[in-house]
Amino acid sequence: MEKLKIAIQKSGRLSEKSVSILKEAGISMTNGARKLISVSGTYPIEVLYLRDDDIPQYVRDKVADIGIVGENVFAEKGSDIEIVERLGFSRCRMSLAIPKQEKYTGPSWFAGKKIATSYPVILQRYLDAHDVNAEIHEISGSVEIAPGIGLAEGIFDIVSSGSTLISNGLQEVEVVMKSEAVIIGRNDMNQEKRALLNDLLFRIKSVQAATNNKYILLNAPNDKLDEIIDLIPGMKSPTVMPLAESGWSSVHSVLSEDQFWQIINELRALGAQGILVIPIEKMIV
Ligand code: PRT
Ligand code: ZN
C-alpha cells in the first residue's frame, strides 16, 4: 500500500505545530524521537524531519509528497510546486527596513543601495516590480545587524512583533508579503496518493473548523427567540427546546470564534441568560 510522505521542519518555529496538526488529525507517530523518518501505526504516512529550507526541493524531487513550510520559504524556493492548503499558524511578514534616522522616500530609496537578506528571490521580484536597481547581499543569518556593521544600507527579513528591528535601530518601511504556514505539494501525484492527501486535508480542515468554532447553549425568553436564533444560525439551524419554566427556551448552536464577543454582547442585550460556551473537538461540516 502506498504511503503519503510528508516533510516537516525538524526543529524550529514550525515543528511543534506541524506535529500537533498531524496528531489532531489522528496520526500518531511510532517514534516521537524525531529521527530522520518516522512511520505511523494509525495511518499510511511517513514523516521526514528536515530543515525548512530543504523541504521545497525534496517535494519537487519526489522524495516527499507534501511538506509544511512558511509561505515565505515557498515563495523563495517553491518553483514548480504549489500550495495545497493554508494552515493559519506561524504568521509573519517579509519587510524592508532601514536605519531609523533615515527619511524614507518610497521604494526608490533603495536605488543604488545594498540590501542584506536571506530571501534574494522574493526581494529581486519586488525590486523588479518597482523598477528599482539595488544590490542584493545574501547572508544566511542575523540579517538585522547588517546595517549596524556597515554591511548594507537596508535589510529584507521576516518580521513578527517588530521588536528585533527596533532593538537594532531599524524602521520597517515596506511590507513585501504576508506569510503563514502552508502545505505544499506537486500537482502530478498519483491517484492513490491524491486520495490519501484529500483524506488528510479533510481531517485537518475538520480540526481547524472545530478550533475556530464554539458550541453555545443559552436560555432565551420566548418573545426574543426569533431575534436570538438570527444571531446564532449554527451549522444548519439551532436546536430549540422548551424549558420547564414557561416562557423560556434552551437554544443550542455553533458560533465562530471571530464573532464571539460581539455576538455574546448582542445575545445578552436580547435577554439571553445562562450562556455556556464549550470547545468543539472535531467539526464535520
Ligand atoms: O533550522 P531551519 O532552517 O529549519 O529553521 P529556520 O531557522 O530557517 O526557521 P525558523 O524555525 O526560525 O522559522 C521557520 C518559519 O517560521 C519561517 O520561515 C517563517 O515562516 C515563520 N516565522 C514566523 C518566523 C517568525 N515568525 C519570526 N519572527 N521566522 C523567523 N522569525 C524571526 C525573524 O527573522 C526575526 O529575526 O524572529 C525574529 C524575531 O521577530 P520579531 O519581529 O518578533 O522581533
Ligand atoms: Zn531555515
mmCIF file of C-alpha atoms and ligand atoms in Angstrom:
data_model
loop_
_atom_site.group_PDB
_atom_site.id
_atom_site.type_symbol
_atom_site.label_atom_id
_atom_site.label_comp_id
_atom_site.label_asym_id
_atom_site.label_seq_id
_atom_site.Cartn_x
_atom_site.Cartn_y
_atom_site.Cartn_z
ATOM 1 C CA MET A 1 0.000 0.000 0.000
ATOM 2 C CA GLU A 2 1.202 3.487 -0.864
ATOM 3 C CA LYS A 3 2.269 5.815 1.901
ATOM 4 C CA LEU A 4 1.936 9.570 1.874
ATOM 5 C CA LYS A 5 5.335 11.066 2.609
ATOM 6 C CA ILE A 6 5.207 14.372 4.435
ATOM 7 C CA ALA A 7 8.233 16.563 5.205
ATOM 8 C CA ILE A 8 8.092 18.773 8.270
ATOM 9 C CA GLN A 9 10.642 21.006 9.995
ATOM 10 C CA LYS A 10 12.987 19.055 12.246
ATOM 11 C CA SER A 11 13.394 21.742 14.865
ATOM 12 C CA GLY A 12 12.271 25.320 14.771
ATOM 13 C CA ARG A 13 9.232 27.520 14.858
ATOM 14 C CA LEU A 14 7.083 25.227 12.699
ATOM 15 C CA SER A 15 7.950 21.871 14.255
ATOM 16 C CA GLU A 16 5.658 21.639 17.221
ATOM 17 C CA LYS A 17 2.563 22.862 15.380
ATOM 18 C CA SER A 18 3.280 20.592 12.412
ATOM 19 C CA VAL A 19 3.434 17.554 14.677
ATOM 20 C CA SER A 20 0.311 18.591 16.578
ATOM 21 C CA ILE A 21 -1.698 19.105 13.377
ATOM 22 C CA LEU A 22 -0.938 15.531 12.382
ATOM 23 C CA LYS A 23 -1.737 14.303 15.862
ATOM 24 C CA GLU A 24 -5.082 16.089 15.967
ATOM 25 C CA ALA A 25 -5.849 14.533 12.590
ATOM 26 C CA GLY A 26 -5.470 11.146 14.267
ATOM 27 C CA ILE A 27 -1.973 10.426 13.006
ATOM 28 C CA SER A 28 0.360 9.473 15.789
ATOM 29 C CA MET A 29 3.994 8.681 15.190
ATOM 30 C CA THR A 30 5.587 5.484 16.422
ATOM 31 C CA ASN A 31 8.874 7.126 17.301
ATOM 32 C CA GLY A 32 8.394 10.626 18.602
ATOM 33 C CA ALA A 33 12.157 10.840 18.862
ATOM 34 C CA ARG A 34 12.482 12.919 15.704
ATOM 35 C CA LYS A 35 14.603 10.534 13.717
ATOM 36 C CA LEU A 36 15.010 11.358 10.066
ATOM 37 C CA ILE A 37 11.907 9.346 9.215
ATOM 38 C CA SER A 38 9.056 8.000 11.293
ATOM 39 C CA VAL A 39 6.007 5.977 10.335
ATOM 40 C CA SER A 40 2.533 5.991 11.763
ATOM 41 C CA GLY A 41 0.772 2.927 13.077
ATOM 42 C CA THR A 42 -2.581 4.625 12.590
ATOM 43 C CA TYR A 43 -2.283 5.966 9.037
ATOM 44 C CA PRO A 44 -0.337 5.162 5.842
ATOM 45 C CA ILE A 45 2.032 8.082 6.264
ATOM 46 C CA GLU A 46 5.764 8.552 6.602
ATOM 47 C CA VAL A 47 7.141 11.714 8.174
ATOM 48 C CA LEU A 48 10.526 13.156 7.192
ATOM 49 C CA TYR A 49 12.130 15.687 9.525
ATOM 50 C CA LEU A 50 14.191 18.264 7.612
ATOM 51 C CA ARG A 51 15.458 21.853 7.633
ATOM 52 C CA ASP A 52 12.605 24.002 6.382
ATOM 53 C CA ASP A 53 14.706 25.464 3.550
ATOM 54 C CA ASP A 54 15.242 21.990 2.079
ATOM 55 C CA ILE A 55 11.587 20.963 2.067
ATOM 56 C CA PRO A 56 10.529 22.564 -1.281
ATOM 57 C CA GLN A 57 13.396 20.812 -3.064
ATOM 58 C CA TYR A 58 12.530 17.431 -1.519
ATOM 59 C CA VAL A 59 8.919 17.835 -2.631
ATOM 60 C CA ARG A 60 9.980 18.875 -6.133
ATOM 61 C CA ASP A 61 12.296 15.832 -6.331
ATOM 62 C CA LYS A 62 9.507 13.488 -5.118
ATOM 63 C CA VAL A 63 11.455 12.424 -2.032
ATOM 64 C CA ALA A 64 8.438 13.763 -0.138
ATOM 65 C CA ASP A 65 4.883 14.108 -1.486
ATOM 66 C CA ILE A 66 3.936 17.117 0.595
ATOM 67 C CA GLY A 67 5.577 19.395 3.145
ATOM 68 C CA ILE A 68 4.769 22.042 5.730
ATOM 69 C CA VAL A 69 6.722 25.303 5.346
ATOM 70 C CA GLY A 70 6.286 29.036 5.833
ATOM 71 C CA GLU A 71 4.806 30.727 2.773
ATOM 72 C CA ASN A 72 7.993 32.835 2.681
ATOM 73 C CA VAL A 73 10.075 29.695 2.077
ATOM 74 C CA PHE A 74 7.584 28.560 -0.569
ATOM 75 C CA ALA A 75 7.803 31.968 -2.299
ATOM 76 C CA GLU A 76 11.597 31.824 -2.230
ATOM 77 C CA LYS A 77 12.163 28.202 -3.225
ATOM 78 C CA GLY A 78 8.858 26.758 -4.371
ATOM 79 C CA SER A 79 9.085 26.918 -8.148
ATOM 80 C CA ASP A 80 7.198 24.066 -9.881
ATOM 81 C CA ILE A 81 5.280 23.149 -6.728
ATOM 82 C CA GLU A 82 2.079 24.526 -5.289
ATOM 83 C CA ILE A 83 0.255 25.445 -2.085
ATOM 84 C CA VAL A 84 -2.377 22.815 -1.328
ATOM 85 C CA GLU A 85 -3.644 24.216 1.980
ATOM 86 C CA ARG A 86 -3.127 27.230 4.239
ATOM 87 C CA LEU A 87 -2.684 26.390 7.893
ATOM 88 C CA GLY A 88 -3.011 29.768 9.579
ATOM 89 C CA PHE A 89 -0.189 29.462 12.117
ATOM 90 C CA SER A 90 3.322 30.996 12.262
ATOM 91 C CA ARG A 91 2.034 34.193 10.751
ATOM 92 C CA CYS A 92 4.654 36.802 9.937
ATOM 93 C CA ARG A 93 5.523 39.296 7.227
ATOM 94 C CA MET A 94 8.544 39.899 4.997
ATOM 95 C CA SER A 95 9.569 43.516 5.140
ATOM 96 C CA LEU A 96 12.181 46.013 4.043
ATOM 97 C CA ALA A 97 13.760 48.005 6.869
ATOM 98 C CA ILE A 98 16.265 50.837 7.048
ATOM 99 C CA PRO A 99 18.041 52.707 9.877
ATOM 100 C CA LYS A 100 15.510 54.692 11.879
ATOM 101 C CA GLN A 101 17.252 58.042 11.360
ATOM 102 C CA GLU A 102 16.885 57.766 7.558
ATOM 103 C CA LYS A 103 13.999 59.543 5.855
ATOM 104 C CA TYR A 104 12.173 57.008 3.702
ATOM 105 C CA THR A 105 11.008 58.279 0.318
ATOM 106 C CA GLY A 106 9.395 55.153 -1.170
ATOM 107 C CA PRO A 107 10.853 52.095 -2.940
ATOM 108 C CA SER A 108 13.211 54.313 -4.976
ATOM 109 C CA TRP A 109 15.067 54.996 -1.702
ATOM 110 C CA PHE A 110 16.764 51.638 -2.309
ATOM 111 C CA ALA A 111 18.098 52.548 -5.777
ATOM 112 C CA GLY A 112 21.856 52.012 -5.879
ATOM 113 C CA LYS A 113 21.875 50.763 -2.271
ATOM 114 C CA LYS A 114 22.911 47.464 -0.775
ATOM 115 C CA ILE A 115 20.207 45.288 0.884
ATOM 116 C CA ALA A 116 21.075 42.314 3.075
ATOM 117 C CA THR A 117 18.692 39.332 3.055
ATOM 118 C CA SER A 118 18.328 35.559 3.171
ATOM 119 C CA TYR A 119 15.491 35.818 0.626
ATOM 120 C CA PRO A 120 17.086 37.108 -2.606
ATOM 121 C CA VAL A 121 14.402 35.708 -4.937
ATOM 122 C CA ILE A 122 11.442 37.406 -3.264
ATOM 123 C CA LEU A 123 13.419 40.634 -2.905
ATOM 124 C CA GLN A 124 14.531 40.673 -6.535
ATOM 125 C CA ARG A 125 10.938 40.103 -7.645
ATOM 126 C CA TYR A 126 9.840 43.085 -5.556
ATOM 127 C CA LEU A 127 12.638 45.332 -6.819
ATOM 128 C CA ASP A 128 11.864 44.391 -10.434
ATOM 129 C CA ALA A 129 8.167 45.118 -9.932
ATOM 130 C CA HIS A 130 9.086 48.595 -8.646
ATOM 131 C CA ASP A 131 11.767 49.209 -11.230
ATOM 132 C CA VAL A 132 14.428 49.666 -8.576
ATOM 133 C CA ASN A 133 18.031 48.735 -9.193
ATOM 134 C CA ALA A 134 19.652 47.729 -5.914
ATOM 135 C CA GLU A 135 22.407 45.369 -4.900
ATOM 136 C CA ILE A 136 21.280 42.258 -3.009
ATOM 137 C CA HIS A 137 23.725 40.965 -0.442
ATOM 138 C CA GLU A 138 22.755 37.414 0.509
ATOM 139 C CA ILE A 139 23.543 36.338 4.069
ATOM 140 C CA SER A 140 22.213 33.350 5.947
ATOM 141 C CA GLY A 141 21.535 34.662 9.426
ATOM 142 C CA SER A 142 21.455 37.733 11.699
ATOM 143 C CA VAL A 143 20.370 39.920 8.801
ATOM 144 C CA GLU A 144 19.213 42.633 11.205
ATOM 145 C CA ILE A 145 22.761 43.531 12.257
ATOM 146 C CA ALA A 146 23.958 44.209 8.681
ATOM 147 C CA PRO A 147 23.272 47.988 8.596
ATOM 148 C CA GLY A 148 24.859 48.487 12.039
ATOM 149 C CA ILE A 149 28.128 46.894 10.962
ATOM 150 C CA GLY A 150 28.191 48.683 7.623
ATOM 151 C CA LEU A 151 27.449 45.616 5.500
ATOM 152 C CA ALA A 152 24.325 47.049 3.887
ATOM 153 C CA GLU A 153 22.131 50.135 3.930
ATOM 154 C CA GLY A 154 18.885 48.234 4.341
ATOM 155 C CA ILE A 155 17.587 44.749 5.080
ATOM 156 C CA PHE A 156 14.805 42.493 3.853
ATOM 157 C CA ASP A 157 13.743 39.983 6.508
ATOM 158 C CA ILE A 158 10.988 38.245 8.434
ATOM 159 C CA VAL A 159 9.174 40.445 10.937
ATOM 160 C CA SER A 160 6.720 39.299 13.541
ATOM 161 C CA SER A 161 6.369 41.615 16.541
ATOM 162 C CA GLY A 162 8.899 44.105 15.139
ATOM 163 C CA SER A 163 10.979 44.135 18.308
ATOM 164 C CA THR A 164 14.100 42.751 16.593
ATOM 165 C CA LEU A 165 14.015 45.704 14.187
ATOM 166 C CA ILE A 166 13.534 48.215 16.989
ATOM 167 C CA SER A 167 16.338 46.819 19.116
ATOM 168 C CA ASN A 168 18.652 47.095 16.095
ATOM 169 C CA GLY A 169 17.718 50.710 15.414
ATOM 170 C CA LEU A 170 15.736 49.910 12.275
ATOM 171 C CA GLN A 171 12.350 51.049 10.929
ATOM 172 C CA GLU A 172 10.061 48.859 8.833
ATOM 173 C CA VAL A 173 9.328 50.722 5.593
ATOM 174 C CA GLU A 174 7.639 48.231 3.233
ATOM 175 C CA VAL A 175 5.690 45.019 3.836
ATOM 176 C CA VAL A 176 6.510 42.947 0.769
ATOM 177 C CA MET A 177 4.486 39.847 1.630
ATOM 178 C CA LYS A 178 2.491 38.244 4.432
ATOM 179 C CA SER A 179 3.171 34.658 5.365
ATOM 180 C CA GLU A 180 1.624 31.753 7.250
ATOM 181 C CA ALA A 181 2.405 28.035 7.401
ATOM 182 C CA VAL A 182 1.204 26.196 4.287
ATOM 183 C CA ILE A 183 1.119 22.634 2.971
ATOM 184 C CA ILE A 184 2.980 22.400 -0.312
ATOM 185 C CA GLY A 185 2.805 19.623 -2.890
ATOM 186 C CA ARG A 186 3.170 18.723 -6.554
ATOM 187 C CA ASN A 187 0.254 18.631 -8.930
ATOM 188 C CA ASP A 188 1.294 15.323 -10.505
ATOM 189 C CA MET A 189 0.660 12.964 -7.578
ATOM 190 C CA ASN A 190 -0.796 9.579 -8.481
ATOM 191 C CA GLN A 191 -4.413 8.763 -7.694
ATOM 192 C CA GLU A 192 -3.705 6.742 -4.595
ATOM 193 C CA LYS A 193 -1.542 9.488 -3.036
ATOM 194 C CA ARG A 194 -4.035 12.137 -4.068
ATOM 195 C CA ALA A 195 -6.763 10.201 -2.241
ATOM 196 C CA LEU A 196 -4.589 9.971 0.878
ATOM 197 C CA LEU A 197 -3.856 13.689 0.671
ATOM 198 C CA ASN A 198 -7.553 14.538 0.292
ATOM 199 C CA ASP A 199 -8.349 12.428 3.337
ATOM 200 C CA LEU A 200 -5.585 14.142 5.337
ATOM 201 C CA LEU A 201 -6.828 17.594 4.260
ATOM 202 C CA PHE A 202 -10.373 16.636 5.243
ATOM 203 C CA ARG A 203 -9.148 15.702 8.711
ATOM 204 C CA ILE A 204 -7.078 18.875 9.076
ATOM 205 C CA LYS A 205 -9.994 21.070 7.983
ATOM 206 C CA SER A 206 -12.303 19.355 10.484
ATOM 207 C CA VAL A 207 -9.878 20.130 13.286
ATOM 208 C CA GLN A 208 -9.435 23.721 12.076
ATOM 209 C CA ALA A 209 -13.191 24.255 11.824
ATOM 210 C CA ALA A 210 -13.552 22.919 15.343
ATOM 211 C CA THR A 211 -10.922 25.234 16.823
ATOM 212 C CA ASN A 212 -12.479 28.198 15.027
ATOM 213 C CA ASN A 213 -15.907 27.451 16.462
ATOM 214 C CA LYS A 214 -17.536 27.049 19.851
ATOM 215 C CA TYR A 215 -20.646 25.210 20.948
ATOM 216 C CA ILE A 216 -23.032 27.603 22.675
ATOM 217 C CA LEU A 217 -26.022 26.888 24.945
ATOM 218 C CA LEU A 218 -28.246 29.557 26.385
ATOM 219 C CA ASN A 219 -31.680 30.240 27.845
ATOM 220 C CA ALA A 220 -33.812 32.617 25.785
ATOM 221 C CA PRO A 221 -37.084 34.376 26.591
ATOM 222 C CA ASN A 222 -39.606 33.083 24.021
ATOM 223 C CA ASP A 223 -40.601 36.564 22.874
ATOM 224 C CA LYS A 224 -36.993 37.188 21.752
ATOM 225 C CA LEU A 225 -36.403 33.705 20.322
ATOM 226 C CA ASP A 226 -36.508 34.685 16.648
ATOM 227 C CA GLU A 227 -34.011 37.503 17.079
ATOM 228 C CA ILE A 228 -31.685 35.289 19.104
ATOM 229 C CA ILE A 229 -31.850 32.494 16.510
ATOM 230 C CA ASP A 230 -30.965 35.030 13.795
ATOM 231 C CA LEU A 231 -27.771 35.850 15.685
ATOM 232 C CA ILE A 232 -26.629 32.218 16.065
ATOM 233 C CA PRO A 233 -27.749 30.369 12.937
ATOM 234 C CA GLY A 234 -25.459 27.387 13.641
ATOM 235 C CA MET A 235 -24.484 24.685 11.170
ATOM 236 C CA LYS A 236 -27.970 24.031 9.856
ATOM 237 C CA SER A 237 -30.209 25.725 12.373
ATOM 238 C CA PRO A 238 -30.102 25.871 16.164
ATOM 239 C CA THR A 239 -31.727 23.301 18.406
ATOM 240 C CA VAL A 240 -34.538 24.862 20.453
ATOM 241 C CA MET A 241 -36.089 23.076 23.432
ATOM 242 C CA PRO A 242 -38.685 24.355 25.915
ATOM 243 C CA LEU A 243 -37.509 24.903 29.472
ATOM 244 C CA ALA A 244 -39.553 23.617 32.400
ATOM 245 C CA GLU A 245 -40.238 27.251 33.278
ATOM 246 C CA SER A 246 -42.849 28.573 30.844
ATOM 247 C CA GLY A 247 -41.921 31.448 28.533
ATOM 248 C CA TRP A 248 -38.309 30.262 28.203
ATOM 249 C CA SER A 249 -36.407 28.019 25.778
ATOM 250 C CA SER A 250 -32.980 26.466 25.682
ATOM 251 C CA VAL A 251 -31.067 27.205 22.458
ATOM 252 C CA HIS A 252 -28.010 25.191 21.285
ATOM 253 C CA SER A 253 -25.860 26.309 18.384
ATOM 254 C CA VAL A 254 -22.362 26.838 16.986
ATOM 255 C CA LEU A 255 -20.612 30.189 16.973
ATOM 256 C CA SER A 256 -17.445 31.253 15.200
ATOM 257 C CA GLU A 257 -14.536 32.452 17.315
ATOM 258 C CA ASP A 258 -14.104 35.759 15.395
ATOM 259 C CA GLN A 259 -17.671 36.901 16.053
ATOM 260 C CA PHE A 260 -17.730 35.559 19.551
ATOM 261 C CA TRP A 261 -17.566 38.652 21.802
ATOM 262 C CA GLN A 262 -19.745 40.833 19.652
ATOM 263 C CA ILE A 263 -22.488 38.211 19.421
ATOM 264 C CA ILE A 264 -22.331 37.404 23.124
ATOM 265 C CA ASN A 265 -22.997 41.072 23.881
ATOM 266 C CA GLU A 266 -25.930 41.187 21.463
ATOM 267 C CA LEU A 267 -27.356 37.994 22.978
ATOM 268 C CA ARG A 268 -27.189 39.483 26.460
ATOM 269 C CA ALA A 269 -28.855 42.645 25.256
ATOM 270 C CA LEU A 270 -31.732 40.479 23.955
ATOM 271 C CA GLY A 271 -32.175 38.917 27.389
ATOM 272 C CA ALA A 272 -30.332 35.619 26.878
ATOM 273 C CA GLN A 273 -29.257 34.060 30.190
ATOM 274 C CA GLY A 274 -27.152 31.178 31.431
ATOM 275 C CA ILE A 275 -24.884 31.287 28.407
ATOM 276 C CA LEU A 276 -22.478 28.340 28.243
ATOM 277 C CA VAL A 277 -19.677 28.167 25.684
ATOM 278 C CA ILE A 278 -17.967 24.821 25.102
ATOM 279 C CA PRO A 279 -14.961 23.901 22.931
ATOM 280 C CA ILE A 280 -15.541 21.577 19.980
ATOM 281 C CA GLU A 281 -13.019 18.846 19.254
ATOM 282 C CA LYS A 282 -13.836 17.959 15.632
ATOM 283 C CA MET A 283 -16.371 19.506 13.310
ATOM 284 C CA ILE A 284 -17.555 17.901 10.067
ATOM 285 C CA VAL A 285 -19.454 20.447 8.020
HETATM 286 O O1 PRT B 1 16.742 25.239 11.002
HETATM 287 P P1 PRT B 1 15.749 25.621 9.974
HETATM 288 O O2 PRT B 1 16.345 26.117 8.705
HETATM 289 O O3 PRT B 1 14.742 24.511 9.758
HETATM 290 O O4 PRT B 1 14.884 26.820 10.617
HETATM 291 P P2 PRT B 1 14.983 28.399 10.389
HETATM 292 O O5 PRT B 1 15.860 28.961 11.433
HETATM 293 O O6 PRT B 1 15.256 28.725 8.976
HETATM 294 O O7 PRT B 1 13.467 28.823 10.602
HETATM 295 P P3 PRT B 1 12.642 29.213 11.928
HETATM 296 O O8 PRT B 1 12.327 27.974 12.693
HETATM 297 O O9 PRT B 1 13.269 30.353 12.640
HETATM 298 O O10 PRT B 1 11.316 29.770 11.219
HETATM 299 C C1 PRT B 1 10.512 28.956 10.442
HETATM 300 C C2 PRT B 1 9.388 29.797 9.848
HETATM 301 O O11 PRT B 1 8.629 30.428 10.890
HETATM 302 C C3 PRT B 1 9.832 30.969 8.988
HETATM 303 O O12 PRT B 1 10.195 30.573 7.680
HETATM 304 C C4 PRT B 1 8.574 31.834 8.992
HETATM 305 O O13 PRT B 1 7.645 31.378 8.018
HETATM 306 C C5 PRT B 1 7.960 31.579 10.373
HETATM 307 N N1 PRT B 1 8.141 32.702 11.324
HETATM 308 C C6 PRT B 1 7.123 33.307 11.995
HETATM 309 C C7 PRT B 1 9.282 33.312 11.698
HETATM 310 C C8 PRT B 1 8.941 34.320 12.610
HETATM 311 N N2 PRT B 1 7.593 34.282 12.782
HETATM 312 C C9 PRT B 1 9.982 35.162 13.178
HETATM 313 N N3 PRT B 1 9.674 36.042 13.975
HETATM 314 N N4 PRT B 1 10.574 33.109 11.355
HETATM 315 C C10 PRT B 1 11.538 33.864 11.889
HETATM 316 N N5 PRT B 1 11.293 34.910 12.761
HETATM 317 C C11 PRT B 1 12.485 35.669 13.235
HETATM 318 C C12 PRT B 1 12.713 36.962 12.463
HETATM 319 O O14 PRT B 1 13.650 36.702 11.457
HETATM 320 C C13 PRT B 1 13.278 37.911 13.490
HETATM 321 O O15 PRT B 1 14.685 37.976 13.356
HETATM 322 O O16 PRT B 1 12.364 36.010 14.548
HETATM 323 C C14 PRT B 1 12.982 37.234 14.811
HETATM 324 C C15 PRT B 1 12.071 37.945 15.764
HETATM 325 O O17 PRT B 1 10.979 38.581 15.139
HETATM 326 P P4 PRT B 1 10.261 39.837 15.864
HETATM 327 O O18 PRT B 1 9.771 40.755 14.750
HETATM 328 O O19 PRT B 1 9.109 39.273 16.636
HETATM 329 O O20 PRT B 1 11.264 40.503 16.736
HETATM 330 ZN ZN ZN B 2 15.586 27.557 7.564
#
